[in-house]
PDB file of C-alpha atoms in Angstrom:
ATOM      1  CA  UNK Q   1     191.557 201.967 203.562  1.00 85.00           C
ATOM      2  CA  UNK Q   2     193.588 198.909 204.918  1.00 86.00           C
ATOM      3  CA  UNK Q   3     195.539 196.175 203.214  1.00 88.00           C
ATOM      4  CA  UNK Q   4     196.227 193.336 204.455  1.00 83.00           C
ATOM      5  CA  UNK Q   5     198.949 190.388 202.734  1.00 85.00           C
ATOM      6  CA  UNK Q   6     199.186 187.034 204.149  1.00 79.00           C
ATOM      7  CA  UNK Q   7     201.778 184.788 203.304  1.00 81.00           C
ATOM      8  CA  UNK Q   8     201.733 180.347 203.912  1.00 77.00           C
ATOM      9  CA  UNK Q   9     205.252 179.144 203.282  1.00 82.00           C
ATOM     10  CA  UNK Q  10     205.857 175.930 201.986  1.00 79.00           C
ATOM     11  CA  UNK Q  11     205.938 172.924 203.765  1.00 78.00           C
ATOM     12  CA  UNK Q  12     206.613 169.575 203.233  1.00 78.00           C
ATOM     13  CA  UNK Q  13     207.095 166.347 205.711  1.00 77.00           C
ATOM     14  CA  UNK Q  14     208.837 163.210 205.265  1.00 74.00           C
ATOM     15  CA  UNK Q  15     207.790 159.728 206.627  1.00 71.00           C
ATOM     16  CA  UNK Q  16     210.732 157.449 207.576  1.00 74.00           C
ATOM     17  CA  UNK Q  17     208.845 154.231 207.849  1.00 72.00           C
ATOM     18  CA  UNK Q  18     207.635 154.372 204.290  1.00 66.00           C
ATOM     19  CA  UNK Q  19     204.011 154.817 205.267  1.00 62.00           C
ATOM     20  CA  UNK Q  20     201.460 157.368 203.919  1.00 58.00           C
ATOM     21  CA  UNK Q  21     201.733 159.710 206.925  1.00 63.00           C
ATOM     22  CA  UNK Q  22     203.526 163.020 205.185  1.00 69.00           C
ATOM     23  CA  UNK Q  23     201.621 165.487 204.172  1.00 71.00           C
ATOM     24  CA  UNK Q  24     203.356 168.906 201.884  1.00 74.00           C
ATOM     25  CA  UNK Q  25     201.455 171.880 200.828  1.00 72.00           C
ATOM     26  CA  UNK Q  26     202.991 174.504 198.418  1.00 73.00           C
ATOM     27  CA  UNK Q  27     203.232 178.250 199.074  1.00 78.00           C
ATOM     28  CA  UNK Q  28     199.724 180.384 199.347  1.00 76.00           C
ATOM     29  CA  UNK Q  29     199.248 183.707 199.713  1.00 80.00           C
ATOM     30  CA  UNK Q  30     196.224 186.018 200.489  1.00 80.00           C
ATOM     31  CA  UNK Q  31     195.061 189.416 200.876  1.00 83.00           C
ATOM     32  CA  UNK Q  32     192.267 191.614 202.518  1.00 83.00           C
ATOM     33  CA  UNK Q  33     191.321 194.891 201.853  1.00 89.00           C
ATOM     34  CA  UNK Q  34     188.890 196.749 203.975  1.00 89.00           C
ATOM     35  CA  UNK Q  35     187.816 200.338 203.228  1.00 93.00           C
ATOM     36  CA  UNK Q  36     185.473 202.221 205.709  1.00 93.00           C
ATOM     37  CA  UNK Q  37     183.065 205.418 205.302  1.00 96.00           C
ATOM     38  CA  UNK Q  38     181.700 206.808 208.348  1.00 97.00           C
ATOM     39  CA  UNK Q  39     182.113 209.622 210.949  1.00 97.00           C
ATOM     40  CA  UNK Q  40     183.942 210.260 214.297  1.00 96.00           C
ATOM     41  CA  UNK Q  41     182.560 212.675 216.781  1.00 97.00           C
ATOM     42  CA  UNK Q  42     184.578 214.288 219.717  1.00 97.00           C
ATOM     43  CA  UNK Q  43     183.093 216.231 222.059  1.00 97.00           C
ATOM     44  CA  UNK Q  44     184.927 217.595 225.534  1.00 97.00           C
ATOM     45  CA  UNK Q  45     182.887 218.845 228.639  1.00 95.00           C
ATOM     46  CA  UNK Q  46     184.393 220.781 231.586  1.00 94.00           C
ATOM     47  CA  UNK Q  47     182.957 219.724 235.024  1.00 93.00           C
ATOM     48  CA  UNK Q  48     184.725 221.987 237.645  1.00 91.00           C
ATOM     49  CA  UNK Q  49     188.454 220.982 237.811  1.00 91.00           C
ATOM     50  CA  UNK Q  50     187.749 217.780 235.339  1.00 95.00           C
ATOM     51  CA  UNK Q  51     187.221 217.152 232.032  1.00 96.00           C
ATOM     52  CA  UNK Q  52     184.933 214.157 230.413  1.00 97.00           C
ATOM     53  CA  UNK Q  53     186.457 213.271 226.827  1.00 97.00           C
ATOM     54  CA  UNK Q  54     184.007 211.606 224.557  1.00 98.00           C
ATOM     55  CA  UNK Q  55     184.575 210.021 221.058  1.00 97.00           C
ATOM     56  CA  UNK Q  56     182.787 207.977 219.217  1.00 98.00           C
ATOM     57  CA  UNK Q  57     182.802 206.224 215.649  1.00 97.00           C
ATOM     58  CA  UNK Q  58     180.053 204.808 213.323  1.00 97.00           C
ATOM     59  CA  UNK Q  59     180.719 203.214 210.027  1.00 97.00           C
ATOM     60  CA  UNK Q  60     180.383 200.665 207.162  1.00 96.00           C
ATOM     61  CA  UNK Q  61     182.927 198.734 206.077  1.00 94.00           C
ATOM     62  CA  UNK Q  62     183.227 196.579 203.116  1.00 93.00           C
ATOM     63  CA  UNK Q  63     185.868 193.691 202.564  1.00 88.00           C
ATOM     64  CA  UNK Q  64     187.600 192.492 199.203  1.00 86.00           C
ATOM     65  CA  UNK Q  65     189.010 189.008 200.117  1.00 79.00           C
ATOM     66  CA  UNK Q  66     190.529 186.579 198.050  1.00 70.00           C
ATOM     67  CA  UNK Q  67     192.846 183.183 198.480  1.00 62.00           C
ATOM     68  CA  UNK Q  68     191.882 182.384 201.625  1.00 66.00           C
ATOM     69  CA  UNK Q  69     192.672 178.411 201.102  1.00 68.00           C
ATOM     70  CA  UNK Q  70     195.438 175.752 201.013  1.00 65.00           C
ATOM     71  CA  UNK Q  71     195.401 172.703 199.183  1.00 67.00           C
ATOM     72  CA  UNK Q  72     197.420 169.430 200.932  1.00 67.00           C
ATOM     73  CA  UNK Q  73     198.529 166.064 199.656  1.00 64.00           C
ATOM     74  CA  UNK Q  74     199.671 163.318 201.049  1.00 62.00           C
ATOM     75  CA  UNK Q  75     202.833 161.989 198.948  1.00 57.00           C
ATOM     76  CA  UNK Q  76     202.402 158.245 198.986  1.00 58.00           C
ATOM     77  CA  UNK Q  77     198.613 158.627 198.032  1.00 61.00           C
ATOM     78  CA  UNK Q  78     198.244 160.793 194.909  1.00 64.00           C
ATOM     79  CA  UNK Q  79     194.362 162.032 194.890  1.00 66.00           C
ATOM     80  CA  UNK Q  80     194.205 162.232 198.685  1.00 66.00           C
ATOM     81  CA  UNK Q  81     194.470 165.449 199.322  1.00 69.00           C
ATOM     82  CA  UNK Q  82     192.604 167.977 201.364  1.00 73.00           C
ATOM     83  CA  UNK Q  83     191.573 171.458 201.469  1.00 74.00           C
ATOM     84  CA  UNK Q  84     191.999 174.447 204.771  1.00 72.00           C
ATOM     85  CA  UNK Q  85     189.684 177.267 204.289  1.00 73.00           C
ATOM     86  CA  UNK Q  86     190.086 180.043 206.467  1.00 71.00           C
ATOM     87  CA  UNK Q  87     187.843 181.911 207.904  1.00 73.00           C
ATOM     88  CA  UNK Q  88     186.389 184.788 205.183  1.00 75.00           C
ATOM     89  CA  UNK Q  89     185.586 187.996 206.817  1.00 76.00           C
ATOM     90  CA  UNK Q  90     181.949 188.860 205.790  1.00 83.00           C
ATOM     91  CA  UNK Q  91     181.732 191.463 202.766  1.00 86.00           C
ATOM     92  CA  UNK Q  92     179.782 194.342 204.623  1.00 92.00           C
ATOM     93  CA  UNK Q  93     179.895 195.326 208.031  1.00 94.00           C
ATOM     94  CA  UNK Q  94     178.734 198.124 210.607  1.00 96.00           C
ATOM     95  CA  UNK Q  95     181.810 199.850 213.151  1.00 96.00           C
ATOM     96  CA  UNK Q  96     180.876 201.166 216.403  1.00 97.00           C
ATOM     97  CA  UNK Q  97     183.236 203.016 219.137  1.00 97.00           C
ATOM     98  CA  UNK Q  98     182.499 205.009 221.660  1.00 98.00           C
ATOM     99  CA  UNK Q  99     184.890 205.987 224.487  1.00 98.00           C
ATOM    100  CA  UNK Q 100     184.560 208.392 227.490  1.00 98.00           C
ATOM    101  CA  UNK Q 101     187.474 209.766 229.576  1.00 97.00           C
ATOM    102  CA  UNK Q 102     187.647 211.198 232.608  1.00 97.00           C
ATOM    103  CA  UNK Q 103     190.217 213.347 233.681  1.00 96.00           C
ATOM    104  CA  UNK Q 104     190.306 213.588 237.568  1.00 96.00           C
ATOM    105  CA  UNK Q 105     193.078 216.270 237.494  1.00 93.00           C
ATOM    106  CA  UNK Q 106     196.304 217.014 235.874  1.00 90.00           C
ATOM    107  CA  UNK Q 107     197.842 213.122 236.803  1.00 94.00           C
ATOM    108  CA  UNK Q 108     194.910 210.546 236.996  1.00 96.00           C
ATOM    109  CA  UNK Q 109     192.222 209.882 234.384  1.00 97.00           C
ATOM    110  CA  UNK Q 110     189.647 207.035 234.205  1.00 98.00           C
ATOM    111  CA  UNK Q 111     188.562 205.854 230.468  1.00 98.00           C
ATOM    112  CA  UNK Q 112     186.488 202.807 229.122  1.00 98.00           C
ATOM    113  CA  UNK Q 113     185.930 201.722 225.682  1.00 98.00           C
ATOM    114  CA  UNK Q 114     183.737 199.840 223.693  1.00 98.00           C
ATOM    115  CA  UNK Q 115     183.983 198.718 220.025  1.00 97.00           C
ATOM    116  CA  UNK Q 116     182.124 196.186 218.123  1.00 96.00           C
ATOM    117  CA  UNK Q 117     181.339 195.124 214.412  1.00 95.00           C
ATOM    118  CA  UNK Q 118     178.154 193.757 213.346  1.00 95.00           C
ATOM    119  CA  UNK Q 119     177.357 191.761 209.947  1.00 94.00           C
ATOM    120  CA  UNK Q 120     175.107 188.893 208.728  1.00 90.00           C
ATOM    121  CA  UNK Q 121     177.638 186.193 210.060  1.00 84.00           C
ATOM    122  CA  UNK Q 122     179.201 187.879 212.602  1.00 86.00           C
ATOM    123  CA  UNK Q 123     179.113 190.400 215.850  1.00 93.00           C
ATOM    124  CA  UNK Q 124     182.250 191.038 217.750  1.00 93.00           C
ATOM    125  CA  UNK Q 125     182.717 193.128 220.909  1.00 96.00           C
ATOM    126  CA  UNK Q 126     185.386 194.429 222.778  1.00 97.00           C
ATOM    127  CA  UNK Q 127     185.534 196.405 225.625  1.00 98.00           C
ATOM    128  CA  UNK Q 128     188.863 197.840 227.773  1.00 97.00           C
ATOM    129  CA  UNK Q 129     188.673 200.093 230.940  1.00 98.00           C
ATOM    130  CA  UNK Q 130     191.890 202.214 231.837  1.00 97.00           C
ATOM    131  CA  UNK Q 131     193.490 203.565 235.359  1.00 98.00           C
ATOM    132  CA  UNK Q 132     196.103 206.126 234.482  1.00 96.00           C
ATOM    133  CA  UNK Q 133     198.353 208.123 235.859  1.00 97.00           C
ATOM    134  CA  UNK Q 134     200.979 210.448 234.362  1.00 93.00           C
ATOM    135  CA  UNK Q 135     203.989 212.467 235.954  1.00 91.00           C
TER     136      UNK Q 135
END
C-alpha cells in the first residue's frame, strides 16, 4: 500500500495596469493511493568464483485517485475562468521487474534492471545498468 498527498498552495497575481491579465486560484489538494498484490521471486546461482543474483516482480496494482484539478479566474472578468486537470493515473495496472546481478568477485559486480507498468492508457519502461565496485 502507498499514499500519496499533494498539496497546490494558493496563488494569486495582481495586474498594475488595470487590465484583465491576473489570474488567482485557491488552495487544492489531492491524493493517490495505490495498493499492489503480486509476488517477488529471488533466486541466486553459483558459477565458479561468481554469483548471478536474480529477482523479479509481477503484480496488479489498482489506484484510488481523487482531486486531481484546479479551478482559475481571472479577477477583472468574473465567469472567465478555467480549469487544469492533471494527469489521472489509470485505475488498474500490471508491475513487472526483473533484475540480474553479477558478482565478478568480492569488489566488482555488473547488474541491469528493467521495470515497466502496463494499463489501458498507459505503458512505461525503465531500464538502469550498474558498474560497481566496493572496498
Amino acid at each position: 500500500m502507498q499514499v500519496q498527498a499533494f498539496h497546490t498552495p494558493g496563488y494569486s497575481e495582481t495586474d498594475l495596469a488595470g487590465g484583465i491579465q491576473a489570474v488567482s486560484y485557491n488552495t487544492a489538494n489531492a491524493t493517490d493511493t495505490q495498493s499492489e498484490l503480486g509476488a517477488r521471486f529471488d533466486n541466486t546461482q553459483s558459477l565458479g568464483a561468481m554469483t548471478l543474483n536474480i529477482h523479479a516482480r509481477a503484480a496488479w496494482a489498482h489506484n484510488w485517485v481523487s482531486g486531481w484539478s484546479v479551478t482559475a479566474l481571472f479577477q477583472s472578468a468574473p465567469g472567465a475562468g478555467f480549469t487544469i486537470n492533471g494527469i489521472k493515473p489509470p485505475g488498474d495496472s500490471a508491475l513487472t521487474t526483473l533484475e540480474t546481478e553479477l558478482r565478478l568477485n568480492p569488489n566488482w559486480s555488473v547488474a541491469a534492471r528493467f521495470d515497466g507498468q502496463f494499463a489501458n492508457s498507459l505503458q512505461t519502461y525503465s531500464g538502469t545498468a550498474t558498474l560497481r565496485y566496493s572496498w
